[in-house]
GROMACS .gro file of C-alpha atoms in nm:
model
  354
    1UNK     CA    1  -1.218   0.293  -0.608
    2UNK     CA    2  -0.883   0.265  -0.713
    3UNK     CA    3  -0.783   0.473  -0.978
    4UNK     CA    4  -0.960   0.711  -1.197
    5UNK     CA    5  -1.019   0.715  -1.583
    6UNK     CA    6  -1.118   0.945  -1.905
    7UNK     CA    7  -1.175   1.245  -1.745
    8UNK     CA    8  -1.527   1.363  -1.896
    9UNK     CA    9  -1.570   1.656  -2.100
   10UNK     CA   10  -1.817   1.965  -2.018
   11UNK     CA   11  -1.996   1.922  -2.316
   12UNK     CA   12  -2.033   1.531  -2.190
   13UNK     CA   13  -2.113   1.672  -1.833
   14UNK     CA   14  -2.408   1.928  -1.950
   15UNK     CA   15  -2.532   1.642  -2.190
   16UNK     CA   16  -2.588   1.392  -1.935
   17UNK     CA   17  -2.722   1.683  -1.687
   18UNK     CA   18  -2.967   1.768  -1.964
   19UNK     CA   19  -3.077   1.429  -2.019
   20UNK     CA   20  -3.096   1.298  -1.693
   21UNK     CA   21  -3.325   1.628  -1.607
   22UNK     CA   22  -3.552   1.545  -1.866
   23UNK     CA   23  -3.599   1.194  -1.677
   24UNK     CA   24  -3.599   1.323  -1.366
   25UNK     CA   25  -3.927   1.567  -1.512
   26UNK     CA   26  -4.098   1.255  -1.575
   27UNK     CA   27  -4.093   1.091  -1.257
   28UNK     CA   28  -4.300   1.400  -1.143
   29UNK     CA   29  -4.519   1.189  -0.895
   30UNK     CA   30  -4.297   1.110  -0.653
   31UNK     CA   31  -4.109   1.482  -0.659
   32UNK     CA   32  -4.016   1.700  -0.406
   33UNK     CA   33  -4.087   1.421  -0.140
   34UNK     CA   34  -3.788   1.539   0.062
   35UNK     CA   35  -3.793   1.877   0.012
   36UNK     CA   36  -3.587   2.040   0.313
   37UNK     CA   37  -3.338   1.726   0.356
   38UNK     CA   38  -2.977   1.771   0.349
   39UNK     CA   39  -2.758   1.494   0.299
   40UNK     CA   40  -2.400   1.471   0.228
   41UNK     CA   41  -2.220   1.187  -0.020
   42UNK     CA   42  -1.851   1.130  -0.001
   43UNK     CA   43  -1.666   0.951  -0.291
   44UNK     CA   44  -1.310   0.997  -0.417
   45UNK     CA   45  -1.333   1.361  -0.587
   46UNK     CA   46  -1.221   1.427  -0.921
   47UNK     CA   47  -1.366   1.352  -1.251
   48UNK     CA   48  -1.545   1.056  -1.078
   49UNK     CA   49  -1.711   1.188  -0.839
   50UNK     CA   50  -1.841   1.531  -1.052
   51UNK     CA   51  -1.962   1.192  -1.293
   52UNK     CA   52  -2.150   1.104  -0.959
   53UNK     CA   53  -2.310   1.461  -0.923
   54UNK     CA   54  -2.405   1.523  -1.291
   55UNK     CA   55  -2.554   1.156  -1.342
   56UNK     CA   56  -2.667   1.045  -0.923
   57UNK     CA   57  -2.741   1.325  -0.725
   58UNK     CA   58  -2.858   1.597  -0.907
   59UNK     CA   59  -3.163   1.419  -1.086
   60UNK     CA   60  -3.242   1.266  -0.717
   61UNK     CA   61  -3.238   1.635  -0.614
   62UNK     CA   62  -3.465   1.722  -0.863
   63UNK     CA   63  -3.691   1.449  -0.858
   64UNK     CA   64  -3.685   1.487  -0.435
   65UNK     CA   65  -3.637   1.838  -0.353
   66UNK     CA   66  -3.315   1.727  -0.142
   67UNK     CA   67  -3.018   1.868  -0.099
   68UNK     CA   68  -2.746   1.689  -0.162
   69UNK     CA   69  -2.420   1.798  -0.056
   70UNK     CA   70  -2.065   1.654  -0.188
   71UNK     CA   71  -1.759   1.608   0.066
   72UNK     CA   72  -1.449   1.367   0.008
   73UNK     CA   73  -1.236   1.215  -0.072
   74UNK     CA   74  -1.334   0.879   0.109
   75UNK     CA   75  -1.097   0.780   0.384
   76UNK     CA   76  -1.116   0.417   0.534
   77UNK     CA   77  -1.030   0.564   0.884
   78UNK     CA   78  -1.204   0.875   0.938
   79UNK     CA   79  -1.516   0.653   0.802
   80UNK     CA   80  -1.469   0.443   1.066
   81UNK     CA   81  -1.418   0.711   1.309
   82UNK     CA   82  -1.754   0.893   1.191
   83UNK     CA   83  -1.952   0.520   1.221
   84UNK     CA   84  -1.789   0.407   1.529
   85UNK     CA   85  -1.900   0.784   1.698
   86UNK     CA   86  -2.270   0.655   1.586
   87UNK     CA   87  -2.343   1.059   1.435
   88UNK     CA   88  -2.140   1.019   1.117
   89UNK     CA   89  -2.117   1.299   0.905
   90UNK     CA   90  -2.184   1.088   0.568
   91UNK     CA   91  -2.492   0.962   0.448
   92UNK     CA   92  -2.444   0.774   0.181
   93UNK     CA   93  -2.062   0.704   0.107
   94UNK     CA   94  -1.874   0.537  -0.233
   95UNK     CA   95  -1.650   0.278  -0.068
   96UNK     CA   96  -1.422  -0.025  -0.148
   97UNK     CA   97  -1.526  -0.389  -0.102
   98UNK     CA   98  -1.253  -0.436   0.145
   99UNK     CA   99  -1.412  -0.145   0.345
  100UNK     CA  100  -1.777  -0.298   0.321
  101UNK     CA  101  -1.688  -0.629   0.431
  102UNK     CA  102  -1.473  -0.491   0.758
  103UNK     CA  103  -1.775  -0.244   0.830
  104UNK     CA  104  -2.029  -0.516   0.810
  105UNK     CA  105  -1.806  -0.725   1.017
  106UNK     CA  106  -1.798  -0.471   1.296
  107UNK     CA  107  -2.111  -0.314   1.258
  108UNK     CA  108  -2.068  -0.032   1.138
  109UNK     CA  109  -2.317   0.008   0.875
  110UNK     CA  110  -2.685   0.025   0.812
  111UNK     CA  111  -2.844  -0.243   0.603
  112UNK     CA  112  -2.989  -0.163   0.277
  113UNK     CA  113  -3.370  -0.088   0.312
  114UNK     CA  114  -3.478  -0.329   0.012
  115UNK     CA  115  -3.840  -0.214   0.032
  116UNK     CA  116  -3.673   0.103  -0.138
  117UNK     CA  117  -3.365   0.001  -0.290
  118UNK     CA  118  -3.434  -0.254  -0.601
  119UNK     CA  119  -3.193  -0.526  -0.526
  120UNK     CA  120  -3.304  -0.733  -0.838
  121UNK     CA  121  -3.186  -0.514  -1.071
  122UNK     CA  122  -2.830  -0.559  -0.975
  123UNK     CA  123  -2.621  -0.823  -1.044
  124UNK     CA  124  -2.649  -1.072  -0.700
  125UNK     CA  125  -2.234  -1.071  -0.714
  126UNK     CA  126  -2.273  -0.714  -0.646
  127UNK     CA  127  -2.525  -0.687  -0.369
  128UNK     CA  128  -2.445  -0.713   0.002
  129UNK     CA  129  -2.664  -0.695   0.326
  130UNK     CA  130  -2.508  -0.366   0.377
  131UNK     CA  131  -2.427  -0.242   0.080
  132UNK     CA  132  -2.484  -0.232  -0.289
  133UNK     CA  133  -2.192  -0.186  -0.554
  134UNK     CA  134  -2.211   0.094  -0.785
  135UNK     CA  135  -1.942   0.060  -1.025
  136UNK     CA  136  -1.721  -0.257  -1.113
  137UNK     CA  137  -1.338  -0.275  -1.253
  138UNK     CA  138  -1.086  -0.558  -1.289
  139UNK     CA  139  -0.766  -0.690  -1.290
  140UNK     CA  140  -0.634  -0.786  -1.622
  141UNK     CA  141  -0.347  -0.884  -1.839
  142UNK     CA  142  -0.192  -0.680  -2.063
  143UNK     CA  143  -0.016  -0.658  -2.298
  144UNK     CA  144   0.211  -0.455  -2.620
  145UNK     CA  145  -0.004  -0.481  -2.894
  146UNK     CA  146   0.359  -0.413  -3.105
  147UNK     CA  147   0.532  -0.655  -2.950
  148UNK     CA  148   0.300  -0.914  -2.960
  149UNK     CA  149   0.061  -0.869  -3.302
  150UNK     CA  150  -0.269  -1.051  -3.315
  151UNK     CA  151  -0.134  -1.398  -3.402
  152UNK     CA  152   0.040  -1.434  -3.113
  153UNK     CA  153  -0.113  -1.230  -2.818
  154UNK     CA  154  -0.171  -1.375  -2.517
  155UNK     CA  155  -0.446  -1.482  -2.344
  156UNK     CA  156  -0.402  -1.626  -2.032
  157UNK     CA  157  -0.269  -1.580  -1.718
  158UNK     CA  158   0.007  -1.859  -1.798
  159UNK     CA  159   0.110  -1.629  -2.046
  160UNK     CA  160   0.232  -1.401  -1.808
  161UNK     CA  161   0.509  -1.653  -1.645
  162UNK     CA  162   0.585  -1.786  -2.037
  163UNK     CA  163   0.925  -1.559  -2.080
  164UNK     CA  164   0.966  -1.824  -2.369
  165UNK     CA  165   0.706  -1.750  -2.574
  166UNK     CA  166   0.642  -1.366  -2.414
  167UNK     CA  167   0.953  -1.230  -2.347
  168UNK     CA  168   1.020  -0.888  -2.212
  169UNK     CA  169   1.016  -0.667  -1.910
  170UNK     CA  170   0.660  -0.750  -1.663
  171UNK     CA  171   0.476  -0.575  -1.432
  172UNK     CA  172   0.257  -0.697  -1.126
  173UNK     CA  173   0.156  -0.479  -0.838
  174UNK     CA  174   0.372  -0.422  -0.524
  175UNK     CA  175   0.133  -0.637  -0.318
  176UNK     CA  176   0.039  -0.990  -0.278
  177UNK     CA  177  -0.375  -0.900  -0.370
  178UNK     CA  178  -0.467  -1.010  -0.756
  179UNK     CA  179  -0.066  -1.092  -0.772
  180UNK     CA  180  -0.185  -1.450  -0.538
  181UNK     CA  181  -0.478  -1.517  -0.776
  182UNK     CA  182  -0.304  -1.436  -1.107
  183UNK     CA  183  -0.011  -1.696  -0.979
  184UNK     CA  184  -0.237  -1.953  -0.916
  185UNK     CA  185  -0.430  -1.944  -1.211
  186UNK     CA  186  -0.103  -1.954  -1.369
  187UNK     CA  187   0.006  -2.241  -1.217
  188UNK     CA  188  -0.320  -2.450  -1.313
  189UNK     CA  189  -0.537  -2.347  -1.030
  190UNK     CA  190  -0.929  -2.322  -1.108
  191UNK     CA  191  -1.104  -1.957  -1.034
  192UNK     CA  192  -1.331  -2.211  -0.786
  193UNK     CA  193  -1.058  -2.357  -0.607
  194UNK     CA  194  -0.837  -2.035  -0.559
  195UNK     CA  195  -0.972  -1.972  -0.208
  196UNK     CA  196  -0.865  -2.051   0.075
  197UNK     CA  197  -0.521  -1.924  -0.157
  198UNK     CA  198  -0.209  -2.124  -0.144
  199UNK     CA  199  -0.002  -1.846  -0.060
  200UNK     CA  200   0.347  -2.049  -0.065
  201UNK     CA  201   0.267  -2.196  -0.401
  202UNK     CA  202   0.169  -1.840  -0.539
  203UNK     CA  203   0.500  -1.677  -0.445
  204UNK     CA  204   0.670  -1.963  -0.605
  205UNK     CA  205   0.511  -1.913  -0.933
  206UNK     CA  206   0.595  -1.567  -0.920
  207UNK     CA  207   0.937  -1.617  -0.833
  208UNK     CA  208   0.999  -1.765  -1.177
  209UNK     CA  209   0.953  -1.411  -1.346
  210UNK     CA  210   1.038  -1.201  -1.011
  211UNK     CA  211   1.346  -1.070  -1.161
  212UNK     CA  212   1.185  -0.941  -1.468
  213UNK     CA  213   0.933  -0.795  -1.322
  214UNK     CA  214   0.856  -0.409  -1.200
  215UNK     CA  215   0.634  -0.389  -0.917
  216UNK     CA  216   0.435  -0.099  -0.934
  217UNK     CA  217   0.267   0.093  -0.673
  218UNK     CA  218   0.011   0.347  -0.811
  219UNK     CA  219  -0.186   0.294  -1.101
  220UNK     CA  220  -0.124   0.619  -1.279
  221UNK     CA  221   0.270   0.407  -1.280
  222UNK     CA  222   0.108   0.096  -1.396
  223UNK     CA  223  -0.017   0.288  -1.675
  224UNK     CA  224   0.312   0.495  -1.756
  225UNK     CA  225   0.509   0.154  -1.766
  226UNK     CA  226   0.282   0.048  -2.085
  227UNK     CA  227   0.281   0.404  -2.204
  228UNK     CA  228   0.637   0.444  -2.162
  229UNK     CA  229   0.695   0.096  -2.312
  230UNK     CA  230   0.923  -0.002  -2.035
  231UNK     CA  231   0.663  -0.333  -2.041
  232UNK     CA  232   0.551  -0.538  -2.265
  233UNK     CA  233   0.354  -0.761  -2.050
  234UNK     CA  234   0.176  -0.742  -1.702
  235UNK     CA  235  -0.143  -0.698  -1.464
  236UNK     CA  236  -0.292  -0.345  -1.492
  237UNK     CA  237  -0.676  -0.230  -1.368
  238UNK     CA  238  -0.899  -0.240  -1.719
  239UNK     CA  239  -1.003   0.096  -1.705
  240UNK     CA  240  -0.669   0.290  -1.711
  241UNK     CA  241  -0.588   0.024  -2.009
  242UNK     CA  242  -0.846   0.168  -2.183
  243UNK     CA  243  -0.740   0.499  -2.059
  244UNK     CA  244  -0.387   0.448  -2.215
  245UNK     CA  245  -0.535   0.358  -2.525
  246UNK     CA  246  -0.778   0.611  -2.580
  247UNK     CA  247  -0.386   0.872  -2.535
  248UNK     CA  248  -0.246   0.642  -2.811
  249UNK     CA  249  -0.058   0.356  -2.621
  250UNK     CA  250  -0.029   0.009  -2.786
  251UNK     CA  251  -0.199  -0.210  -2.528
  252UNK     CA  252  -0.487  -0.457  -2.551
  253UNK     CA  253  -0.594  -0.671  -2.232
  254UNK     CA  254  -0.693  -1.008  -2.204
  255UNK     CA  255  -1.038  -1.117  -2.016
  256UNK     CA  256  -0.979  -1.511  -1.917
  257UNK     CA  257  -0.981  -1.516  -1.559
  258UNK     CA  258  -0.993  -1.105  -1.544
  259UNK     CA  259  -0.978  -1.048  -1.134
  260UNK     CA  260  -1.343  -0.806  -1.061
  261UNK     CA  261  -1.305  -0.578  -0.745
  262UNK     CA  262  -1.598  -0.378  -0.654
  263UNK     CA  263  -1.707  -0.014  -0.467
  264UNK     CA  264  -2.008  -0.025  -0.290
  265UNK     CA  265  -2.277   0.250  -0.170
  266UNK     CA  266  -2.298   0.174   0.167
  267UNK     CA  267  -2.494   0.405   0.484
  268UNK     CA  268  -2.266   0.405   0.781
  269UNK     CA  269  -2.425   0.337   1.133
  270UNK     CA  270  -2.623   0.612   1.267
  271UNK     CA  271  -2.654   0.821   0.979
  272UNK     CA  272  -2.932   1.118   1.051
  273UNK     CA  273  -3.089   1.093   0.694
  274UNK     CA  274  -3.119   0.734   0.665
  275UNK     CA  275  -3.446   0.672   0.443
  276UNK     CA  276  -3.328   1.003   0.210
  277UNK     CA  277  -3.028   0.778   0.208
  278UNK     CA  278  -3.154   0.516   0.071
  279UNK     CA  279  -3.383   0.704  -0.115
  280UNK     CA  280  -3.051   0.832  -0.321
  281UNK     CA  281  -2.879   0.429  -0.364
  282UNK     CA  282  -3.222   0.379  -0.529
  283UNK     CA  283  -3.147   0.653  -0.751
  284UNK     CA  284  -2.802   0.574  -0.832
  285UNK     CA  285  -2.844   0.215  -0.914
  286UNK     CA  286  -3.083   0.253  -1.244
  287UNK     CA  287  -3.040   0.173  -1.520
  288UNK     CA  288  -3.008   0.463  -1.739
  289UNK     CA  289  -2.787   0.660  -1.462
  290UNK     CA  290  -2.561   0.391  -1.469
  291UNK     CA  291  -2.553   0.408  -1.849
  292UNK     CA  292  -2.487   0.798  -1.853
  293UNK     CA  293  -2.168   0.721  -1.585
  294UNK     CA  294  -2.073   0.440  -1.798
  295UNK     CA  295  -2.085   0.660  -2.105
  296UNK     CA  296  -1.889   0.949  -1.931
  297UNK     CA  297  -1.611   0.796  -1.747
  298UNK     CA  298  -1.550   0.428  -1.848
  299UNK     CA  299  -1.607   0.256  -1.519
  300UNK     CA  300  -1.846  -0.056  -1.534
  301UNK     CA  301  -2.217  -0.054  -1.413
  302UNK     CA  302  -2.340  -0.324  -1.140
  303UNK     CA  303  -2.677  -0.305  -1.346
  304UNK     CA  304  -2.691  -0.582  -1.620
  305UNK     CA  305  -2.953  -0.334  -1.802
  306UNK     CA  306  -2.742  -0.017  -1.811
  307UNK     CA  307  -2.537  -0.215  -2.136
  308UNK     CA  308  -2.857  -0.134  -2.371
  309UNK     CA  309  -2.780   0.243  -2.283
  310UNK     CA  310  -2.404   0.207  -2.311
  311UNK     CA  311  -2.180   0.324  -2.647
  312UNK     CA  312  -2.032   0.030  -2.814
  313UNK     CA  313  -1.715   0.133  -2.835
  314UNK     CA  314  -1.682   0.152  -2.489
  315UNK     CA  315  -1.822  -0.180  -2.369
  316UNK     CA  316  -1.573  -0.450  -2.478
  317UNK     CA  317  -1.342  -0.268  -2.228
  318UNK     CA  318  -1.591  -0.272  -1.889
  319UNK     CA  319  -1.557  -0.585  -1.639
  320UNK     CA  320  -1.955  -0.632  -1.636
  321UNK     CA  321  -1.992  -0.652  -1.993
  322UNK     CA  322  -2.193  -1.003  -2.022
  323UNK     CA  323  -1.885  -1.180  -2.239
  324UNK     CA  324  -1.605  -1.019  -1.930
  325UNK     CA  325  -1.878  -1.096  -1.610
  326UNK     CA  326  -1.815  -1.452  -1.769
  327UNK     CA  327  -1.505  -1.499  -1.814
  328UNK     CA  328  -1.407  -1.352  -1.477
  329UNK     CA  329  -1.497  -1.363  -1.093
  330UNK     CA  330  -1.517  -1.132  -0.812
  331UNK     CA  331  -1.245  -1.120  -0.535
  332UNK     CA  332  -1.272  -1.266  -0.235
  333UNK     CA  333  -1.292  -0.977   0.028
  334UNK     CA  334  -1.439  -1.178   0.306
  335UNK     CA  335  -1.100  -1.405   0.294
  336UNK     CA  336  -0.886  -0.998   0.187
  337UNK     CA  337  -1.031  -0.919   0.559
  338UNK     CA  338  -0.879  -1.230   0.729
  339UNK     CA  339  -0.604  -1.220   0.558
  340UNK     CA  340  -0.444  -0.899   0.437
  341UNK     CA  341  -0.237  -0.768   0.685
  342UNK     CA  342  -0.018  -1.124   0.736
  343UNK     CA  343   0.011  -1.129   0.348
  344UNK     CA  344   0.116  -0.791   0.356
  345UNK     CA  345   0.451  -0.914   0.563
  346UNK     CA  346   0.471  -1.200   0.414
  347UNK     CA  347   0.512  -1.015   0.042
  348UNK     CA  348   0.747  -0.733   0.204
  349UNK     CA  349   0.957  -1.043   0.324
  350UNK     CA  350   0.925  -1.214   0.008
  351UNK     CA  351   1.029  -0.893  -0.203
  352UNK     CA  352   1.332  -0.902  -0.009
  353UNK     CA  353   1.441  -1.219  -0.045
  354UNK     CA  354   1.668  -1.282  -0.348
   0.00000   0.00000   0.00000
């Protein structure tokens, strides 16, 4: 996860607590089943993971008789040093997709038990052997809704490179991921056909607005730069859009060819509480706990039939919305993994380069 959003409210936190207890009541038959049980989840901390407490583990607590114990913030190496050890600390742990597809690779997860875990109810672009995504976000273009009114907003990624028809200031992030993909689709290039990427071509493309453009390299900056209206046109993560807007900023997003990234709930190898584990994925991928997430913090549910749960007002801005899902398409980690670290050179050496 790669950035955090609205940050929710008590009052939203003891709502959802109260309502998810009530739910939790009902499932009465299968309570207490692992009373005694200890397991620990990691995430990313803040007002996301506390979302994650109030509306994942705490109903599976009550509904199990588990104890579920929080720990953080998720760190790609000292996951990998707890899976590779084979006694990991984690149980179940929030992760990237770039960190589920390298930990399948080397075995260093458990696969999903799907005699427990309901893989039908999640969207099949979001389930994985060894993992199953939790939340969604995307990639997106943005924009200055001042500087560019409703009659002539853009809409594309083309848009982006048009310093005729958009001009201004940009913004793209200080790395070649969703920069690559944006470029090509620019440049004509079909969501289907992006992969294997043409990297040369990409860099190209972006070399035509290069010096008009500020890279940035958090996403708290990404959202300043729109805030700050040092931009009036650029790629920024949908959710702190929305954040920005919610404060005030002028900024609207586009959806054609919107860039999806994932996090996944995955088990690492070796885990000591595996079927409570899974036990707890189950719980976190429903419907209605997805909703009450969804509802609280903005981020988008992997569970098509959390939207009937979700406010209104709040949907047009999440990736999985059925109109976004659409109109967008997820990232390829698998070729991210082969990739990422060459690219990574290649882009410092490119940024160099006048």
């Amino acid at each position: 996860m790669t950035g955090s959003l609205i940050r929710p409210t008590r009052r939203a936190l003891l709502g959802a607590a109260a309502a998810l207890g009530a739910g939790a009541t009902a499932r009465t038959a299968r309570a207490q089943s692992l009373r005694g049980t200890t397991l620990v989840f990691a995430s990313w901390g803040g007002a996301y993971q506390e979302a994650q407490k109030v509306c994942y583990c705490d109903p599976f607590a009550a509904e199990t008789g588990a104890r579920v114990v929080q720990d953080g913030p998720m760190n790609a190496a000292r996951f990998r040093t707890m899976a590779e050890s084979g006694a990991p600390d984690w149980d179940v742990v929030d992760v990237t997709i770039n960190t589920l597809f390298s930990g399948a690779h080397d075995g260093l997860l458990e696969k999903i038990d799907t005699t427990v875990v309901d893989t039908s109810r999640i969207a099949p672009q979001f389930v994985h052997e060894y993992g199953i995504g939790c939340i969604a976000w995307s990639y997106n273009l943005a924009y200055n809704t001042r500087t560019f009114p409703a009659a002539r907003r853009p809409t594309t990624w083309a848009d982006l490179f048009d310093m005729r028809q958009f001009p201004g200031k940009r913004t793209m992030l200080d790395q070649p991921v969703a920069n690559l993909e944006a470029a090509l689709m620019a440049d004509g290039v079909a969501p289907a056909d992006l992969y294997p990427l043409d990297v040369e071509r990409a860099l190209r493309k972006i070399d035509t607005i290069k010096a008009q453009t500020i890279f940035w390299t958090t996403n708290s900056q990404s959202q300043q730069l729109f805030v700050d209206e040092e931009v009036s046109i650029g790629i920024i993560l949908n959710g702190r859009a929305y954040d920005a807007s919610k404060k005030g900023a002028e900024i609207g997003i586009a959806w054609e060819g919107n860039i999806q990234s994932v996090d996944y709930l995955v088990v690492p190898r070796g885990s000591r509480n595996r079927a409570a584990a899974m036990k707890l994925i189950e719980v976190m991928t429903r419907a209605e706990n997805q909703a009450r997430l969804a509802n609280m913090i903005a981020y988008a549910p992997t569970n098509p039939a959390a939207f009937a749960s979700i406010d209104p007002a709040i949907s047009p801005w999440l990736s999985t919305s059925p109109e976004n899902t659409r109109r967008g398409f997820v990232i390829n980690a698998e070729w991210w993994r082969q990739n990422e670290r060459r690219l990574m050179e290649r882009w410092a050496a490119w940024k160099l380069a006048r």
